[in-house]
């Protein structure tokens, strides 16, 4: 009986396996040796597809960027609604894979999906009438805000032990032990509150641009 054939090694398999490893254990867990073992191949075979570990992590990061919905830039909504809906999609993609955010934070470099994302935001802002320099700043601002919100959890930063926050030391943290169990509500609510405040500020600037 013929032995079952192993799946052919491909960039897609490498990226998928590396991404799962990053999600489970963090960036430090990824090495070409460990990745090759997980794929059932020899280490050198990875170099037929990627030159080094950094290229693999770049590809994992770009796969996450590719999950951001860019269709919001194509359906005619105004710039504020576009930025809002794009930011929500962007955060959702990153929040599902927070361990890869430090790689994404380095910038798009030459990653195709990351560059498409940056191009879409800049194009939408300039088309809406924002000056080019300000459109660039808006893109940077949104990236800082979304990545920061996806990287950590405010609610998970507090332990669920009632005795951890003595009112004698922290008079305003008497209910802090309850935050962890409401993580999603708090973190998503904080993101939406910040996003609306950010867009309100930009709207004020935009109205000033339109004045004679």
PDB file of C-alpha atoms in Angstrom:
ATOM      1  CA  UNK A   1       0.000   0.000   0.000  1.00  0.00           C
ATOM      2  CA  UNK A   2       1.392   3.398  -0.931  1.00  0.00           C
ATOM      3  CA  UNK A   3       2.180   5.759   1.909  1.00  0.00           C
ATOM      4  CA  UNK A   4      -0.068   8.837   2.162  1.00  0.00           C
ATOM      5  CA  UNK A   5       1.645  11.808   0.618  1.00  0.00           C
ATOM      6  CA  UNK A   6       2.587  14.702   2.863  1.00  0.00           C
ATOM      7  CA  UNK A   7       1.022  18.026   1.905  1.00  0.00           C
ATOM      8  CA  UNK A   8       3.381  20.010  -0.252  1.00  0.00           C
ATOM      9  CA  UNK A   9       5.222  22.747   1.573  1.00  0.00           C
ATOM     10  CA  UNK A  10       4.056  26.190   0.500  1.00  0.00           C
ATOM     11  CA  UNK A  11       4.258  29.782   1.641  1.00  0.00           C
ATOM     12  CA  UNK A  12       0.642  29.547   2.747  1.00  0.00           C
ATOM     13  CA  UNK A  13       1.283  26.512   4.983  1.00  0.00           C
ATOM     14  CA  UNK A  14       4.339  28.129   6.502  1.00  0.00           C
ATOM     15  CA  UNK A  15       2.493  31.370   7.235  1.00  0.00           C
ATOM     16  CA  UNK A  16      -0.523  29.559   8.675  1.00  0.00           C
ATOM     17  CA  UNK A  17       1.625  27.402  10.955  1.00  0.00           C
ATOM     18  CA  UNK A  18       3.815  30.308  12.047  1.00  0.00           C
ATOM     19  CA  UNK A  19       0.727  32.408  12.738  1.00  0.00           C
ATOM     20  CA  UNK A  20      -0.765  29.709  14.939  1.00  0.00           C
ATOM     21  CA  UNK A  21       2.498  29.490  16.868  1.00  0.00           C
ATOM     22  CA  UNK A  22       2.635  33.268  17.340  1.00  0.00           C
ATOM     23  CA  UNK A  23      -0.981  33.310  18.538  1.00  0.00           C
ATOM     24  CA  UNK A  24      -0.391  30.510  21.019  1.00  0.00           C
ATOM     25  CA  UNK A  25       3.027  31.361  22.414  1.00  0.00           C
ATOM     26  CA  UNK A  26       4.215  34.741  21.133  1.00  0.00           C
ATOM     27  CA  UNK A  27       6.910  35.954  18.774  1.00  0.00           C
ATOM     28  CA  UNK A  28       9.741  34.451  20.793  1.00  0.00           C
ATOM     29  CA  UNK A  29       8.373  30.959  20.207  1.00  0.00           C
ATOM     30  CA  UNK A  30       8.971  31.151  16.455  1.00  0.00           C
ATOM     31  CA  UNK A  31      12.221  29.689  15.148  1.00  0.00           C
ATOM     32  CA  UNK A  32      12.959  28.048  11.843  1.00  0.00           C
ATOM     33  CA  UNK A  33      13.817  24.815  13.641  1.00  0.00           C
ATOM     34  CA  UNK A  34      10.559  24.688  15.565  1.00  0.00           C
ATOM     35  CA  UNK A  35       8.542  25.751  12.562  1.00  0.00           C
ATOM     36  CA  UNK A  36      10.115  23.065  10.385  1.00  0.00           C
ATOM     37  CA  UNK A  37       9.325  20.445  13.043  1.00  0.00           C
ATOM     38  CA  UNK A  38       5.690  21.562  13.194  1.00  0.00           C
ATOM     39  CA  UNK A  39       5.455  21.289   9.409  1.00  0.00           C
ATOM     40  CA  UNK A  40       7.220  17.916   9.307  1.00  0.00           C
ATOM     41  CA  UNK A  41      10.007  19.146   7.042  1.00  0.00           C
ATOM     42  CA  UNK A  42      13.713  19.853   7.305  1.00  0.00           C
ATOM     43  CA  UNK A  43      14.792  23.344   8.315  1.00  0.00           C
ATOM     44  CA  UNK A  44      16.558  24.201   5.043  1.00  0.00           C
ATOM     45  CA  UNK A  45      13.375  23.550   3.059  1.00  0.00           C
ATOM     46  CA  UNK A  46      11.853  26.696   4.574  1.00  0.00           C
ATOM     47  CA  UNK A  47      14.502  28.747   2.808  1.00  0.00           C
ATOM     48  CA  UNK A  48      13.017  27.794  -0.547  1.00  0.00           C
ATOM     49  CA  UNK A  49      10.133  30.100   0.400  1.00  0.00           C
ATOM     50  CA  UNK A  50      11.544  32.637   2.891  1.00  0.00           C
ATOM     51  CA  UNK A  51      15.053  33.935   3.429  1.00  0.00           C
ATOM     52  CA  UNK A  52      14.812  34.076   7.223  1.00  0.00           C
ATOM     53  CA  UNK A  53      12.563  34.194  10.272  1.00  0.00           C
ATOM     54  CA  UNK A  54      11.916  37.927   9.897  1.00  0.00           C
ATOM     55  CA  UNK A  55      10.451  37.383   6.422  1.00  0.00           C
ATOM     56  CA  UNK A  56       8.155  34.715   7.831  1.00  0.00           C
ATOM     57  CA  UNK A  57       6.925  37.035  10.582  1.00  0.00           C
ATOM     58  CA  UNK A  58       6.430  39.805   8.021  1.00  0.00           C
ATOM     59  CA  UNK A  59       4.232  37.438   6.010  1.00  0.00           C
ATOM     60  CA  UNK A  60       2.234  36.502   9.117  1.00  0.00           C
ATOM     61  CA  UNK A  61       1.719  40.185   9.874  1.00  0.00           C
ATOM     62  CA  UNK A  62       0.603  40.871   6.304  1.00  0.00           C
ATOM     63  CA  UNK A  63      -1.874  38.009   6.452  1.00  0.00           C
ATOM     64  CA  UNK A  64      -3.485  39.736   9.427  1.00  0.00           C
ATOM     65  CA  UNK A  65      -3.565  43.079   7.568  1.00  0.00           C
ATOM     66  CA  UNK A  66      -5.286  41.318   4.665  1.00  0.00           C
ATOM     67  CA  UNK A  67      -8.242  40.562   6.945  1.00  0.00           C
ATOM     68  CA  UNK A  68      -9.068  44.248   7.383  1.00  0.00           C
ATOM     69  CA  UNK A  69     -12.156  45.245   5.398  1.00  0.00           C
ATOM     70  CA  UNK A  70     -11.177  47.798   2.745  1.00  0.00           C
ATOM     71  CA  UNK A  71     -14.529  47.724   0.970  1.00  0.00           C
ATOM     72  CA  UNK A  72     -15.606  50.641   3.186  1.00  0.00           C
ATOM     73  CA  UNK A  73     -13.452  52.875   0.993  1.00  0.00           C
ATOM     74  CA  UNK A  74     -15.395  51.962  -2.127  1.00  0.00           C
ATOM     75  CA  UNK A  75     -19.088  52.439  -1.345  1.00  0.00           C
ATOM     76  CA  UNK A  76     -19.386  56.222  -1.278  1.00  0.00           C
ATOM     77  CA  UNK A  77     -19.844  56.854   2.438  1.00  0.00           C
ATOM     78  CA  UNK A  78     -18.364  60.065   3.875  1.00  0.00           C
ATOM     79  CA  UNK A  79     -14.823  60.195   5.241  1.00  0.00           C
ATOM     80  CA  UNK A  80     -15.889  60.048   8.905  1.00  0.00           C
ATOM     81  CA  UNK A  81     -18.076  56.953   8.488  1.00  0.00           C
ATOM     82  CA  UNK A  82     -15.346  55.382   6.379  1.00  0.00           C
ATOM     83  CA  UNK A  83     -12.687  55.921   9.042  1.00  0.00           C
ATOM     84  CA  UNK A  84     -14.993  54.650  11.776  1.00  0.00           C
ATOM     85  CA  UNK A  85     -15.953  51.415  10.055  1.00  0.00           C
ATOM     86  CA  UNK A  86     -12.428  50.776   8.824  1.00  0.00           C
ATOM     87  CA  UNK A  87     -11.009  51.314  12.323  1.00  0.00           C
ATOM     88  CA  UNK A  88     -13.504  48.855  13.809  1.00  0.00           C
ATOM     89  CA  UNK A  89     -12.531  46.218  11.242  1.00  0.00           C
ATOM     90  CA  UNK A  90      -8.830  46.980  11.728  1.00  0.00           C
ATOM     91  CA  UNK A  91      -9.036  46.599  15.500  1.00  0.00           C
ATOM     92  CA  UNK A  92     -11.021  43.366  15.201  1.00  0.00           C
ATOM     93  CA  UNK A  93      -8.356  41.828  12.982  1.00  0.00           C
ATOM     94  CA  UNK A  94      -5.547  42.875  15.310  1.00  0.00           C
ATOM     95  CA  UNK A  95      -7.356  42.006  18.534  1.00  0.00           C
ATOM     96  CA  UNK A  96      -7.731  38.434  17.266  1.00  0.00           C
ATOM     97  CA  UNK A  97      -3.921  38.254  16.874  1.00  0.00           C
ATOM     98  CA  UNK A  98      -2.385  40.643  19.445  1.00  0.00           C
ATOM     99  CA  UNK A  99       0.992  38.888  19.552  1.00  0.00           C
ATOM    100  CA  UNK A 100       1.788  39.962  15.974  1.00  0.00           C
ATOM    101  CA  UNK A 101       1.013  43.650  16.635  1.00  0.00           C
ATOM    102  CA  UNK A 102       4.651  44.554  17.478  1.00  0.00           C
ATOM    103  CA  UNK A 103       5.644  43.406  13.981  1.00  0.00           C
ATOM    104  CA  UNK A 104       2.825  45.400  12.405  1.00  0.00           C
ATOM    105  CA  UNK A 105       3.834  48.448  14.437  1.00  0.00           C
ATOM    106  CA  UNK A 106       7.112  48.658  12.533  1.00  0.00           C
ATOM    107  CA  UNK A 107       5.129  49.896   9.530  1.00  0.00           C
ATOM    108  CA  UNK A 108       4.052  48.306   6.256  1.00  0.00           C
ATOM    109  CA  UNK A 109       7.531  48.217   4.722  1.00  0.00           C
ATOM    110  CA  UNK A 110       6.996  46.268   1.518  1.00  0.00           C
ATOM    111  CA  UNK A 111       4.102  44.133   2.713  1.00  0.00           C
ATOM    112  CA  UNK A 112       1.392  44.191   0.003  1.00  0.00           C
ATOM    113  CA  UNK A 113      -1.674  44.087   2.265  1.00  0.00           C
ATOM    114  CA  UNK A 114      -0.208  46.688   4.615  1.00  0.00           C
ATOM    115  CA  UNK A 115       0.586  48.979   1.712  1.00  0.00           C
ATOM    116  CA  UNK A 116      -2.927  48.574   0.270  1.00  0.00           C
ATOM    117  CA  UNK A 117      -4.301  49.547   3.664  1.00  0.00           C
ATOM    118  CA  UNK A 118      -2.140  52.665   3.907  1.00  0.00           C
ATOM    119  CA  UNK A 119      -2.923  53.597   0.309  1.00  0.00           C
ATOM    120  CA  UNK A 120      -6.674  53.259   0.877  1.00  0.00           C
ATOM    121  CA  UNK A 121      -6.689  55.501   3.941  1.00  0.00           C
ATOM    122  CA  UNK A 122      -4.529  58.205   2.372  1.00  0.00           C
ATOM    123  CA  UNK A 123      -6.503  58.118  -0.872  1.00  0.00           C
ATOM    124  CA  UNK A 124      -9.837  58.418   0.913  1.00  0.00           C
ATOM    125  CA  UNK A 125      -8.692  61.357   3.026  1.00  0.00           C
ATOM    126  CA  UNK A 126      -7.212  63.335   0.142  1.00  0.00           C
ATOM    127  CA  UNK A 127     -10.294  62.605  -1.993  1.00  0.00           C
ATOM    128  CA  UNK A 128     -12.438  64.016   0.833  1.00  0.00           C
ATOM    129  CA  UNK A 129     -10.477  67.267   0.716  1.00  0.00           C
ATOM    130  CA  UNK A 130      -7.927  66.804   3.473  1.00  0.00           C
ATOM    131  CA  UNK A 131      -4.535  68.353   2.599  1.00  0.00           C
ATOM    132  CA  UNK A 132      -1.923  65.677   1.815  1.00  0.00           C
ATOM    133  CA  UNK A 133       0.161  66.367   4.922  1.00  0.00           C
ATOM    134  CA  UNK A 134      -2.882  66.142   7.179  1.00  0.00           C
ATOM    135  CA  UNK A 135      -4.078  62.981   5.419  1.00  0.00           C
ATOM    136  CA  UNK A 136      -0.722  61.395   6.254  1.00  0.00           C
ATOM    137  CA  UNK A 137      -1.063  62.416   9.903  1.00  0.00           C
ATOM    138  CA  UNK A 138      -4.577  61.003  10.064  1.00  0.00           C
ATOM    139  CA  UNK A 139      -3.377  57.670   8.755  1.00  0.00           C
ATOM    140  CA  UNK A 140      -0.593  57.619  11.360  1.00  0.00           C
ATOM    141  CA  UNK A 141      -2.948  58.698  14.140  1.00  0.00           C
ATOM    142  CA  UNK A 142      -5.455  55.982  13.346  1.00  0.00           C
ATOM    143  CA  UNK A 143      -2.717  53.364  13.251  1.00  0.00           C
ATOM    144  CA  UNK A 144      -1.375  54.423  16.658  1.00  0.00           C
ATOM    145  CA  UNK A 145      -4.850  54.360  18.175  1.00  0.00           C
ATOM    146  CA  UNK A 146      -5.988  51.047  16.732  1.00  0.00           C
ATOM    147  CA  UNK A 147      -2.750  49.199  17.435  1.00  0.00           C
ATOM    148  CA  UNK A 148      -2.595  50.479  20.995  1.00  0.00           C
ATOM    149  CA  UNK A 149      -6.147  49.379  21.691  1.00  0.00           C
ATOM    150  CA  UNK A 150      -5.533  45.934  20.209  1.00  0.00           C
ATOM    151  CA  UNK A 151      -2.227  45.329  21.962  1.00  0.00           C
ATOM    152  CA  UNK A 152      -3.531  45.095  25.494  1.00  0.00           C
ATOM    153  CA  UNK A 153      -6.607  44.969  27.689  1.00  0.00           C
ATOM    154  CA  UNK A 154      -7.334  47.575  30.349  1.00  0.00           C
ATOM    155  CA  UNK A 155      -9.784  45.248  32.078  1.00  0.00           C
ATOM    156  CA  UNK A 156      -7.391  42.299  32.185  1.00  0.00           C
ATOM    157  CA  UNK A 157      -4.830  44.528  33.881  1.00  0.00           C
ATOM    158  CA  UNK A 158      -6.670  44.148  37.187  1.00  0.00           C
ATOM    159  CA  UNK A 159      -6.866  40.931  39.197  1.00  0.00           C
ATOM    160  CA  UNK A 160     -10.198  39.521  40.337  1.00  0.00           C
ATOM    161  CA  UNK A 161      -9.121  39.398  44.003  1.00  0.00           C
ATOM    162  CA  UNK A 162     -11.239  41.759  46.135  1.00  0.00           C
ATOM    163  CA  UNK A 163      -8.450  42.064  48.708  1.00  0.00           C
ATOM    164  CA  UNK A 164      -5.849  43.227  46.176  1.00  0.00           C
ATOM    165  CA  UNK A 165      -7.004  46.841  46.215  1.00  0.00           C
ATOM    166  CA  UNK A 166      -7.110  48.098  49.787  1.00  0.00           C
ATOM    167  CA  UNK A 167      -9.253  51.262  50.001  1.00  0.00           C
ATOM    168  CA  UNK A 168      -6.685  52.684  52.381  1.00  0.00           C
ATOM    169  CA  UNK A 169      -4.167  52.637  49.546  1.00  0.00           C
ATOM    170  CA  UNK A 170      -6.463  52.970  46.501  1.00  0.00           C
ATOM    171  CA  UNK A 171      -9.655  54.754  47.599  1.00  0.00           C
ATOM    172  CA  UNK A 172     -11.160  54.762  44.109  1.00  0.00           C
ATOM    173  CA  UNK A 173     -10.459  51.136  43.134  1.00  0.00           C
ATOM    174  CA  UNK A 174     -12.954  49.394  45.384  1.00  0.00           C
ATOM    175  CA  UNK A 175     -14.647  47.753  42.389  1.00  0.00           C
ATOM    176  CA  UNK A 176     -11.521  47.119  40.314  1.00  0.00           C
ATOM    177  CA  UNK A 177     -11.624  43.390  41.028  1.00  0.00           C
ATOM    178  CA  UNK A 178     -14.820  43.211  38.936  1.00  0.00           C
ATOM    179  CA  UNK A 179     -13.243  44.619  35.782  1.00  0.00           C
ATOM    180  CA  UNK A 180     -11.698  41.391  34.490  1.00  0.00           C
ATOM    181  CA  UNK A 181     -15.041  39.625  34.172  1.00  0.00           C
ATOM    182  CA  UNK A 182     -16.352  42.484  32.008  1.00  0.00           C
ATOM    183  CA  UNK A 183     -13.302  42.642  29.744  1.00  0.00           C
ATOM    184  CA  UNK A 184     -15.021  42.698  26.357  1.00  0.00           C
ATOM    185  CA  UNK A 185     -17.625  45.270  27.356  1.00  0.00           C
ATOM    186  CA  UNK A 186     -15.020  47.596  28.894  1.00  0.00           C
ATOM    187  CA  UNK A 187     -12.344  47.295  26.238  1.00  0.00           C
ATOM    188  CA  UNK A 188     -14.704  47.592  23.275  1.00  0.00           C
ATOM    189  CA  UNK A 189     -16.571  50.439  24.968  1.00  0.00           C
ATOM    190  CA  UNK A 190     -13.326  52.278  25.616  1.00  0.00           C
ATOM    191  CA  UNK A 191     -12.295  51.832  21.997  1.00  0.00           C
ATOM    192  CA  UNK A 192     -15.603  53.158  20.700  1.00  0.00           C
ATOM    193  CA  UNK A 193     -15.502  56.112  23.124  1.00  0.00           C
ATOM    194  CA  UNK A 194     -11.981  57.008  22.039  1.00  0.00           C
ATOM    195  CA  UNK A 195     -12.755  56.553  18.364  1.00  0.00           C
ATOM    196  CA  UNK A 196     -15.765  58.867  18.524  1.00  0.00           C
ATOM    197  CA  UNK A 197     -13.761  61.490  20.419  1.00  0.00           C
ATOM    198  CA  UNK A 198     -10.973  61.245  17.859  1.00  0.00           C
ATOM    199  CA  UNK A 199     -13.406  61.597  14.952  1.00  0.00           C
ATOM    200  CA  UNK A 200     -15.178  64.509  16.659  1.00  0.00           C
ATOM    201  CA  UNK A 201     -11.841  66.310  16.865  1.00  0.00           C
ATOM    202  CA  UNK A 202     -11.051  65.603  13.235  1.00  0.00           C
ATOM    203  CA  UNK A 203     -14.521  66.788  12.217  1.00  0.00           C
ATOM    204  CA  UNK A 204     -13.869  70.116  13.926  1.00  0.00           C
ATOM    205  CA  UNK A 205     -10.610  70.477  11.999  1.00  0.00           C
ATOM    206  CA  UNK A 206     -12.351  69.510   8.763  1.00  0.00           C
ATOM    207  CA  UNK A 207     -15.034  72.154   9.247  1.00  0.00           C
ATOM    208  CA  UNK A 208     -12.311  74.745   9.843  1.00  0.00           C
ATOM    209  CA  UNK A 209     -10.684  73.765   6.532  1.00  0.00           C
ATOM    210  CA  UNK A 210     -13.945  74.430   4.699  1.00  0.00           C
ATOM    211  CA  UNK A 211     -14.310  77.963   6.046  1.00  0.00           C
ATOM    212  CA  UNK A 212     -13.206  80.836   3.771  1.00  0.00           C
TER     213      UNK A 212
END
